PDB file of C-alpha atoms in Angstrom:
ATOM      1  CA  GLN A  41      17.689   2.351   6.400  1.00 96.00           C
ATOM      2  CA  VAL A  42      14.153   3.696   6.018  1.00 98.00           C
ATOM      3  CA  LYS A  43      12.138   3.566   9.210  1.00 98.00           C
ATOM      4  CA  LEU A  44       8.522   4.615   9.759  1.00 98.00           C
ATOM      5  CA  VAL A  45       7.075   4.465  13.270  1.00 98.00           C
ATOM      6  CA  GLU A  46       3.390   5.166  13.919  1.00 98.00           C
ATOM      7  CA  SER A  47       1.978   6.250  17.253  1.00 98.00           C
ATOM      8  CA  GLY A  48      -1.259   7.617  18.679  1.00 98.00           C
ATOM      9  CA  GLY A  49      -3.561   4.651  18.194  1.00 97.00           C
ATOM     10  CA  GLY A  50      -6.080   3.585  20.810  1.00 97.00           C
ATOM     11  CA  VAL A  51      -9.730   3.130  21.685  1.00 98.00           C
ATOM     12  CA  VAL A  52     -12.152   5.969  20.969  1.00 98.00           C
ATOM     13  CA  GLN A  53     -15.932   6.277  21.115  1.00 98.00           C
ATOM     14  CA  PRO A  54     -18.014   6.752  17.966  1.00 98.00           C
ATOM     15  CA  GLY A  55     -18.015  10.418  17.028  1.00 98.00           C
ATOM     16  CA  GLY A  56     -14.696  10.990  18.754  1.00 98.00           C
ATOM     17  CA  SER A  57     -11.331  12.154  17.445  1.00 98.00           C
ATOM     18  CA  LEU A  58      -7.796  10.808  17.370  1.00 98.00           C
ATOM     19  CA  ARG A  59      -4.500  11.963  15.862  1.00 98.00           C
ATOM     20  CA  LEU A  60      -1.945   9.530  14.512  1.00 98.00           C
ATOM     21  CA  SER A  61       1.711  10.400  14.021  1.00 98.00           C
ATOM     22  CA  CYS A  62       4.374   8.738  11.905  1.00 98.00           C
ATOM     23  CA  ALA A  63       8.035   9.476  12.627  1.00 98.00           C
ATOM     24  CA  ALA A  64      10.240   8.986   9.580  1.00 98.00           C
ATOM     25  CA  SER A  65      13.993   8.404   9.373  1.00 98.00           C
ATOM     26  CA  GLY A  66      16.601   7.006   6.995  1.00 98.00           C
ATOM     27  CA  PHE A  67      15.600   9.111   3.996  1.00 98.00           C
ATOM     28  CA  ILE A  68      15.079  12.760   3.077  1.00 98.00           C
ATOM     29  CA  PHE A  69      11.501  13.047   4.310  1.00 98.00           C
ATOM     30  CA  SER A  70      10.891  16.438   2.695  1.00 97.00           C
ATOM     31  CA  SER A  71      11.564  15.001  -0.774  1.00 96.00           C
ATOM     32  CA  TYR A  72       8.825  12.351  -0.876  1.00 97.00           C
ATOM     33  CA  GLY A  73       5.056  12.143  -0.772  1.00 97.00           C
ATOM     34  CA  MET A  74       3.534  10.088   2.008  1.00 98.00           C
ATOM     35  CA  HIS A  75       0.378   8.031   2.454  1.00 98.00           C
ATOM     36  CA  TRP A  76      -1.866   6.481   5.063  1.00 98.00           C
ATOM     37  CA  VAL A  77      -3.245   3.003   4.321  1.00 98.00           C
ATOM     38  CA  ARG A  78      -5.539   1.057   6.658  1.00 98.00           C
ATOM     39  CA  GLN A  79      -6.511  -2.547   7.217  1.00 98.00           C
ATOM     40  CA  ALA A  80      -9.628  -3.564   9.148  1.00 98.00           C
ATOM     41  CA  PRO A  81      -9.152  -6.650  11.372  1.00 96.00           C
ATOM     42  CA  GLY A  82      -8.914  -9.742   9.175  1.00 95.00           C
ATOM     43  CA  LYS A  83      -9.643  -7.715   6.042  1.00 97.00           C
ATOM     44  CA  GLY A  84      -7.798  -6.288   3.051  1.00 97.00           C
ATOM     45  CA  LEU A  85      -5.968  -3.029   2.463  1.00 98.00           C
ATOM     46  CA  GLU A  86      -7.569   0.361   1.838  1.00 98.00           C
ATOM     47  CA  TRP A  87      -5.724   3.510   0.807  1.00 98.00           C
ATOM     48  CA  VAL A  88      -6.764   6.459   2.983  1.00 98.00           C
ATOM     49  CA  ALA A  89      -4.846   9.619   2.094  1.00 98.00           C
ATOM     50  CA  PHE A  90      -1.808  11.146   0.359  1.00 98.00           C
ATOM     51  CA  ILE A  91       0.180  14.308   0.924  1.00 97.00           C
ATOM     52  CA  ARG A  92       2.688  15.804  -1.478  1.00 96.00           C
ATOM     53  CA  TYR A  93       6.315  16.207  -0.389  1.00 96.00           C
ATOM     54  CA  ASP A  94       5.785  19.875   0.453  1.00 95.00           C
ATOM     55  CA  GLY A  95       2.246  19.537   1.788  1.00 95.00           C
ATOM     56  CA  SER A  96       0.781  21.597  -1.046  1.00 94.00           C
ATOM     57  CA  ASP A  97      -1.522  18.849  -2.341  1.00 95.00           C
ATOM     58  CA  LYS A  98      -3.615  16.284  -0.485  1.00 97.00           C
ATOM     59  CA  ASN A  99      -5.939  13.526  -1.654  1.00 97.00           C
ATOM     60  CA  TYR A 100      -8.396  11.387   0.284  1.00 98.00           C
ATOM     61  CA  ALA A 101     -10.456   8.266  -0.147  1.00 98.00           C
ATOM     62  CA  ASP A 102     -14.168   9.024  -0.428  1.00 97.00           C
ATOM     63  CA  SER A 103     -14.775   7.010   2.759  1.00 98.00           C
ATOM     64  CA  VAL A 104     -12.830   9.529   4.888  1.00 98.00           C
ATOM     65  CA  LYS A 105     -13.173  12.785   2.939  1.00 98.00           C
ATOM     66  CA  GLY A 106     -14.351  15.626   5.147  1.00 98.00           C
ATOM     67  CA  ARG A 107     -13.560  13.703   8.360  1.00 98.00           C
ATOM     68  CA  PHE A 108      -9.821  12.971   8.133  1.00 98.00           C
ATOM     69  CA  THR A 109      -6.981  15.428   7.521  1.00 98.00           C
ATOM     70  CA  ILE A 110      -3.470  14.472   6.492  1.00 98.00           C
ATOM     71  CA  SER A 111      -0.601  16.823   7.264  1.00 98.00           C
ATOM     72  CA  ARG A 112       3.161  16.820   7.682  1.00 98.00           C
ATOM     73  CA  ASP A 113       5.914  18.740   9.468  1.00 98.00           C
ATOM     74  CA  ASN A 114       9.082  18.439   7.407  1.00 98.00           C
ATOM     75  CA  SER A 115      11.133  20.129  10.134  1.00 98.00           C
ATOM     76  CA  LYS A 116      10.221  17.228  12.439  1.00 98.00           C
ATOM     77  CA  ASN A 117      10.214  14.461   9.784  1.00 98.00           C
ATOM     78  CA  THR A 118       6.711  13.580  10.905  1.00 98.00           C
ATOM     79  CA  LEU A 119       3.458  12.697   9.144  1.00 98.00           C
ATOM     80  CA  TYR A 120       0.058  13.090  10.791  1.00 98.00           C
ATOM     81  CA  LEU A 121      -3.507  11.901  10.367  1.00 98.00           C
ATOM     82  CA  GLN A 122      -6.214  13.808  12.228  1.00 98.00           C
ATOM     83  CA  MET A 123      -9.327  11.644  12.426  1.00 98.00           C
ATOM     84  CA  ASN A 124     -12.644  13.237  13.432  1.00 98.00           C
ATOM     85  CA  SER A 125     -16.223  11.959  13.575  1.00 98.00           C
ATOM     86  CA  LEU A 126     -14.939   8.427  13.897  1.00 98.00           C
ATOM     87  CA  ARG A 127     -17.224   5.512  13.082  1.00 98.00           C
ATOM     88  CA  ALA A 128     -17.102   1.815  13.923  1.00 98.00           C
ATOM     89  CA  GLU A 129     -16.090   1.079  10.337  1.00 98.00           C
ATOM     90  CA  ASP A 130     -12.921   3.152  10.820  1.00 98.00           C
ATOM     91  CA  THR A 131     -11.610   0.446  13.177  1.00 98.00           C
ATOM     92  CA  ALA A 132      -8.362  -0.726  11.599  1.00 98.00           C
ATOM     93  CA  VAL A 133      -4.609  -0.839  11.727  1.00 98.00           C
ATOM     94  CA  TYR A 134      -3.364   2.378  10.163  1.00 98.00           C
ATOM     95  CA  TYR A 135      -0.071   2.239   8.298  1.00 98.00           C
ATOM     96  CA  CYS A 136       1.981   5.154   7.114  1.00 98.00           C
ATOM     97  CA  ALA A 137       3.711   4.419   3.847  1.00 98.00           C
ATOM     98  CA  LYS A 138       6.269   6.178   1.687  1.00 98.00           C
ATOM     99  CA  ASP A 139       5.697   6.988  -1.975  1.00 97.00           C
ATOM    100  CA  PRO A 140       8.723   6.017  -4.089  1.00 96.00           C
ATOM    101  CA  ALA A 141       8.638   9.130  -6.301  1.00 92.00           C
ATOM    102  CA  HIS A 142      11.306  11.727  -5.566  1.00 88.00           C
ATOM    103  CA  TYR A 143       9.831  15.212  -5.982  1.00 85.00           C
ATOM    104  CA  SER A 144      12.106  15.869  -8.987  1.00 83.00           C
ATOM    105  CA  ALA A 145      10.476  12.955 -10.869  1.00 84.00           C
ATOM    106  CA  SER A 146       6.850  13.172  -9.849  1.00 84.00           C
ATOM    107  CA  SER A 147       4.650  14.449  -7.044  1.00 83.00           C
ATOM    108  CA  GLY A 148       3.631  10.848  -6.389  1.00 88.00           C
ATOM    109  CA  TYR A 149       3.251   7.454  -8.018  1.00 92.00           C
ATOM    110  CA  TYR A 150       0.718   6.189  -5.480  1.00 94.00           C
ATOM    111  CA  TYR A 151       2.306   2.904  -4.736  1.00 97.00           C
ATOM    112  CA  PHE A 152       4.153   2.185  -1.487  1.00 98.00           C
ATOM    113  CA  ASP A 153       7.791   1.150  -1.124  1.00 97.00           C
ATOM    114  CA  TYR A 154       8.135   1.328   2.672  1.00 98.00           C
ATOM    115  CA  TRP A 155       5.572   0.769   5.403  1.00 98.00           C
ATOM    116  CA  GLY A 156       5.481   1.315   9.134  1.00 98.00           C
ATOM    117  CA  GLN A 157       4.440  -1.377  11.595  1.00 98.00           C
ATOM    118  CA  GLY A 158       1.015   0.167  12.013  1.00 98.00           C
ATOM    119  CA  ALA A 159      -1.137   1.697  14.766  1.00 98.00           C
ATOM    120  CA  LEU A 160      -4.419   0.101  15.850  1.00 98.00           C
ATOM    121  CA  VAL A 161      -7.447   2.364  16.063  1.00 98.00           C
ATOM    122  CA  THR A 162     -10.559   0.891  17.661  1.00 98.00           C
ATOM    123  CA  VAL A 163     -13.828   2.803  17.508  1.00 98.00           C
ATOM    124  CA  SER A 164     -16.216   1.359  20.044  1.00 97.00           C
ATOM    125  CA  SER A 165     -18.566   2.453  22.811  1.00 93.00           C
TER     126      SER A 165
ATOM    127  CA  ASP B  18     -13.150   3.460  -9.444  1.00 91.00           C
ATOM    128  CA  ILE B  19     -11.141   0.561 -10.839  1.00 96.00           C
ATOM    129  CA  VAL B  20     -12.024  -2.702  -9.105  1.00 97.00           C
ATOM    130  CA  MET B  21      -9.285  -5.302  -8.633  1.00 98.00           C
ATOM    131  CA  THR B  22     -10.242  -8.975  -8.529  1.00 98.00           C
ATOM    132  CA  GLN B  23      -7.742 -11.606  -7.429  1.00 98.00           C
ATOM    133  CA  SER B  24      -7.947 -15.356  -7.917  1.00 95.00           C
ATOM    134  CA  PRO B  25      -7.818 -17.758  -6.302  1.00 97.00           C
ATOM    135  CA  ASP B  26      -8.678 -16.633  -2.771  1.00 98.00           C
ATOM    136  CA  SER B  27      -6.216 -19.203  -1.470  1.00 98.00           C
ATOM    137  CA  LEU B  28      -3.919 -21.897  -2.772  1.00 97.00           C
ATOM    138  CA  ALA B  29      -1.739 -24.632  -1.322  1.00 98.00           C
ATOM    139  CA  VAL B  30       1.504 -25.440  -3.110  1.00 97.00           C
ATOM    140  CA  SER B  31       4.200 -28.001  -2.353  1.00 97.00           C
ATOM    141  CA  LEU B  32       7.653 -26.759  -1.409  1.00 98.00           C
ATOM    142  CA  GLY B  33       9.716 -26.231  -4.541  1.00 97.00           C
ATOM    143  CA  GLU B  34       6.678 -26.004  -6.802  1.00 98.00           C
ATOM    144  CA  ARG B  35       5.249 -22.947  -8.586  1.00 98.00           C
ATOM    145  CA  ALA B  36       2.489 -20.687  -7.265  1.00 98.00           C
ATOM    146  CA  THR B  37       0.491 -18.530  -9.665  1.00 98.00           C
ATOM    147  CA  ILE B  38      -1.770 -15.688  -8.545  1.00 98.00           C
ATOM    148  CA  ASN B  39      -4.026 -13.786 -10.918  1.00 98.00           C
ATOM    149  CA  CYS B  40      -5.240 -10.202 -10.736  1.00 98.00           C
ATOM    150  CA  LYS B  41      -7.795  -8.618 -13.032  1.00 98.00           C
ATOM    151  CA  SER B  42      -8.671  -4.928 -13.175  1.00 98.00           C
ATOM    152  CA  SER B  43     -12.114  -3.656 -14.219  1.00 98.00           C
ATOM    153  CA  GLN B  44     -10.454  -1.329 -16.736  1.00 98.00           C
ATOM    154  CA  SER B  45      -7.017  -1.019 -18.254  1.00 98.00           C
ATOM    155  CA  VAL B  46      -4.207   0.286 -16.036  1.00 98.00           C
ATOM    156  CA  LEU B  47      -1.854   0.709 -18.997  1.00 98.00           C
ATOM    157  CA  TYR B  48      -0.961   4.371 -19.500  1.00 96.00           C
ATOM    158  CA  SER B  49      -0.439   4.802 -23.236  1.00 94.00           C
ATOM    159  CA  SER B  50       1.819   7.859 -23.013  1.00 94.00           C
ATOM    160  CA  ASN B  51       4.592   5.954 -21.217  1.00 93.00           C
ATOM    161  CA  ASN B  52       3.545   2.348 -21.929  1.00 95.00           C
ATOM    162  CA  LYS B  53       3.602   1.505 -18.220  1.00 97.00           C
ATOM    163  CA  ASN B  54       1.145  -0.646 -16.338  1.00 98.00           C
ATOM    164  CA  TYR B  55       0.288   1.005 -13.020  1.00 98.00           C
ATOM    165  CA  LEU B  56       0.156  -2.251 -11.085  1.00 98.00           C
ATOM    166  CA  GLY B  57       2.033  -3.467  -8.017  1.00 98.00           C
ATOM    167  CA  TRP B  58       2.229  -6.616  -5.899  1.00 98.00           C
ATOM    168  CA  TYR B  59       2.723  -6.882  -2.133  1.00 98.00           C
ATOM    169  CA  GLN B  60       3.419  -9.697   0.305  1.00 98.00           C
ATOM    170  CA  GLN B  61       2.000  -9.603   3.830  1.00 98.00           C
ATOM    171  CA  LYS B  62       3.057 -12.116   6.442  1.00 98.00           C
ATOM    172  CA  PRO B  63       1.003 -12.549   9.650  1.00 95.00           C
ATOM    173  CA  GLY B  64       1.449  -9.689  12.076  1.00 94.00           C
ATOM    174  CA  GLN B  65       3.590  -7.695   9.646  1.00 97.00           C
ATOM    175  CA  PRO B  66       2.975  -4.751   7.320  1.00 98.00           C
ATOM    176  CA  PRO B  67       2.836  -5.372   3.578  1.00 98.00           C
ATOM    177  CA  LYS B  68       6.090  -5.502   1.647  1.00 98.00           C
ATOM    178  CA  LEU B  69       6.464  -4.274  -1.924  1.00 98.00           C
ATOM    179  CA  LEU B  70       7.515  -7.062  -4.302  1.00 98.00           C
ATOM    180  CA  ILE B  71       6.771  -5.785  -7.822  1.00 98.00           C
ATOM    181  CA  TYR B  72       5.921  -2.402  -9.354  1.00 98.00           C
ATOM    182  CA  TRP B  73       5.095  -1.295 -12.913  1.00 98.00           C
ATOM    183  CA  ALA B  74       3.650  -4.835 -13.222  1.00 98.00           C
ATOM    184  CA  SER B  75       6.996  -6.557 -13.742  1.00 98.00           C
ATOM    185  CA  THR B  76       9.831  -4.627 -12.053  1.00 98.00           C
ATOM    186  CA  ARG B  77      11.142  -6.448  -9.022  1.00 98.00           C
ATOM    187  CA  GLU B  78      11.851  -4.301  -5.958  1.00 98.00           C
ATOM    188  CA  SER B  79      15.456  -4.262  -4.791  1.00 97.00           C
ATOM    189  CA  GLY B  80      16.243  -7.208  -2.527  1.00 97.00           C
ATOM    190  CA  VAL B  81      13.271  -9.315  -3.616  1.00 98.00           C
ATOM    191  CA  PRO B  82      14.335 -12.861  -4.589  1.00 97.00           C
ATOM    192  CA  ASP B  83      14.219 -13.562  -8.307  1.00 96.00           C
ATOM    193  CA  ARG B  84      11.805 -16.462  -7.797  1.00 98.00           C
ATOM    194  CA  PHE B  85       9.139 -13.736  -7.642  1.00 98.00           C
ATOM    195  CA  SER B  86       8.063 -12.384 -11.026  1.00 98.00           C
ATOM    196  CA  GLY B  87       5.225 -10.277 -12.356  1.00 98.00           C
ATOM    197  CA  SER B  88       3.695 -10.303 -15.810  1.00 98.00           C
ATOM    198  CA  GLY B  89       0.697  -9.101 -17.752  1.00 98.00           C
ATOM    199  CA  SER B  90      -0.627  -5.916 -19.300  1.00 98.00           C
ATOM    200  CA  GLY B  91      -3.811  -3.917 -19.612  1.00 97.00           C
ATOM    201  CA  THR B  92      -6.328  -5.669 -17.375  1.00 98.00           C
ATOM    202  CA  ASP B  93      -4.797  -9.089 -16.657  1.00 98.00           C
ATOM    203  CA  PHE B  94      -1.790  -9.678 -14.444  1.00 98.00           C
ATOM    204  CA  THR B  95       0.005 -12.576 -12.793  1.00 98.00           C
ATOM    205  CA  LEU B  96       2.369 -12.965  -9.862  1.00 98.00           C
ATOM    206  CA  THR B  97       4.446 -16.126 -10.117  1.00 98.00           C
ATOM    207  CA  ILE B  98       6.469 -17.610  -7.287  1.00 98.00           C
ATOM    208  CA  ASN B  99       8.876 -20.179  -8.664  1.00 97.00           C
ATOM    209  CA  SER B 100      10.194 -22.894  -6.348  1.00 95.00           C
ATOM    210  CA  LEU B 101       8.036 -21.967  -3.353  1.00 98.00           C
ATOM    211  CA  GLN B 102       9.910 -21.649  -0.058  1.00 97.00           C
ATOM    212  CA  ALA B 103       8.494 -21.983   3.451  1.00 97.00           C
ATOM    213  CA  GLU B 104       9.088 -18.261   4.058  1.00 97.00           C
ATOM    214  CA  ASP B 105       6.776 -17.392   1.137  1.00 98.00           C
ATOM    215  CA  VAL B 106       3.687 -18.340   3.160  1.00 98.00           C
ATOM    216  CA  ALA B 107       1.750 -15.079   3.200  1.00 98.00           C
ATOM    217  CA  VAL B 108      -1.164 -13.158   1.738  1.00 98.00           C
ATOM    218  CA  TYR B 109      -0.413 -11.489  -1.580  1.00 98.00           C
ATOM    219  CA  TYR B 110      -2.171  -8.358  -2.816  1.00 98.00           C
ATOM    220  CA  CYS B 111      -2.207  -6.623  -6.178  1.00 98.00           C
ATOM    221  CA  GLN B 112      -2.759  -2.853  -6.302  1.00 98.00           C
ATOM    222  CA  GLN B 113      -3.518  -0.483  -9.156  1.00 98.00           C
ATOM    223  CA  TYR B 114      -2.265   3.095  -9.022  1.00 97.00           C
ATOM    224  CA  TYR B 115      -3.603   4.242 -12.389  1.00 97.00           C
ATOM    225  CA  THR B 116      -6.368   6.072 -10.544  1.00 96.00           C
ATOM    226  CA  THR B 117      -7.340   6.251  -6.867  1.00 96.00           C
ATOM    227  CA  PRO B 118      -5.289   3.373  -5.418  1.00 98.00           C
ATOM    228  CA  ARG B 119      -7.224   0.157  -4.957  1.00 98.00           C
ATOM    229  CA  PHE B 120      -6.091  -3.271  -3.765  1.00 98.00           C
ATOM    230  CA  GLY B 121      -7.303  -6.697  -4.705  1.00 98.00           C
ATOM    231  CA  GLY B 122      -8.888  -8.855  -2.030  1.00 98.00           C
ATOM    232  CA  GLY B 123      -5.741 -10.882  -1.418  1.00 98.00           C
ATOM    233  CA  THR B 124      -4.612 -14.448  -2.067  1.00 98.00           C
ATOM    234  CA  LYS B 125      -3.443 -16.635   0.796  1.00 98.00           C
ATOM    235  CA  VAL B 126      -0.550 -18.941  -0.099  1.00 98.00           C
ATOM    236  CA  GLU B 127       0.048 -22.011   2.067  1.00 98.00           C
ATOM    237  CA  ILE B 128       2.246 -25.087   1.949  1.00 97.00           C
ATOM    238  CA  LYS B 129       0.614 -28.307   0.774  1.00 95.00           C
TER     239      LYS B 129
END
């Protein structure tokens, strides 16, 4: 079965950096695009970033563009999110999520068929 | 950006009754070349990640009970839960993927 496990969350000061990881199993990781989606405490969902199955294309929400970098290592079945210049408003649970589109059909549909349990990132002094 | 507006913010329904959640997009999410609505619905229970229920506006995800159904086209969509069960208590979100993905604000469903 598909399993996504995030790690790397924690408390960081404003202006600091943090890297999240998402270990994937139960599917052919290198065949699917992947996303990060976040949820501020008690709030709704916000899409953060997408990476194509082979890493050749990346897209970001305007709110994180230039500060966050999504990447993947298909040899390790792992997705990453490097977060720099963190702000208080970045405080959220960060979920990694799988795109349902197999690379042979589309590079990505941009909806999410499997989600991890999430990693909490708190930006506070 | 396409803005998604859900209504109501919350609703209380008796067990076995129907729950109806509405979602309106600020512009059409119907792609004319394939006649598909780029609209999904998710269920999120407390302390859990969201779970995909419906995609392409009306296609039920594998394993989702058939009491959940999606309808609508263009800018107006509905998630219907027939015969509400206790385990359906959750927040429900719509999401468009026609352009940069955006979610609605969520609708909290409770038992009356």
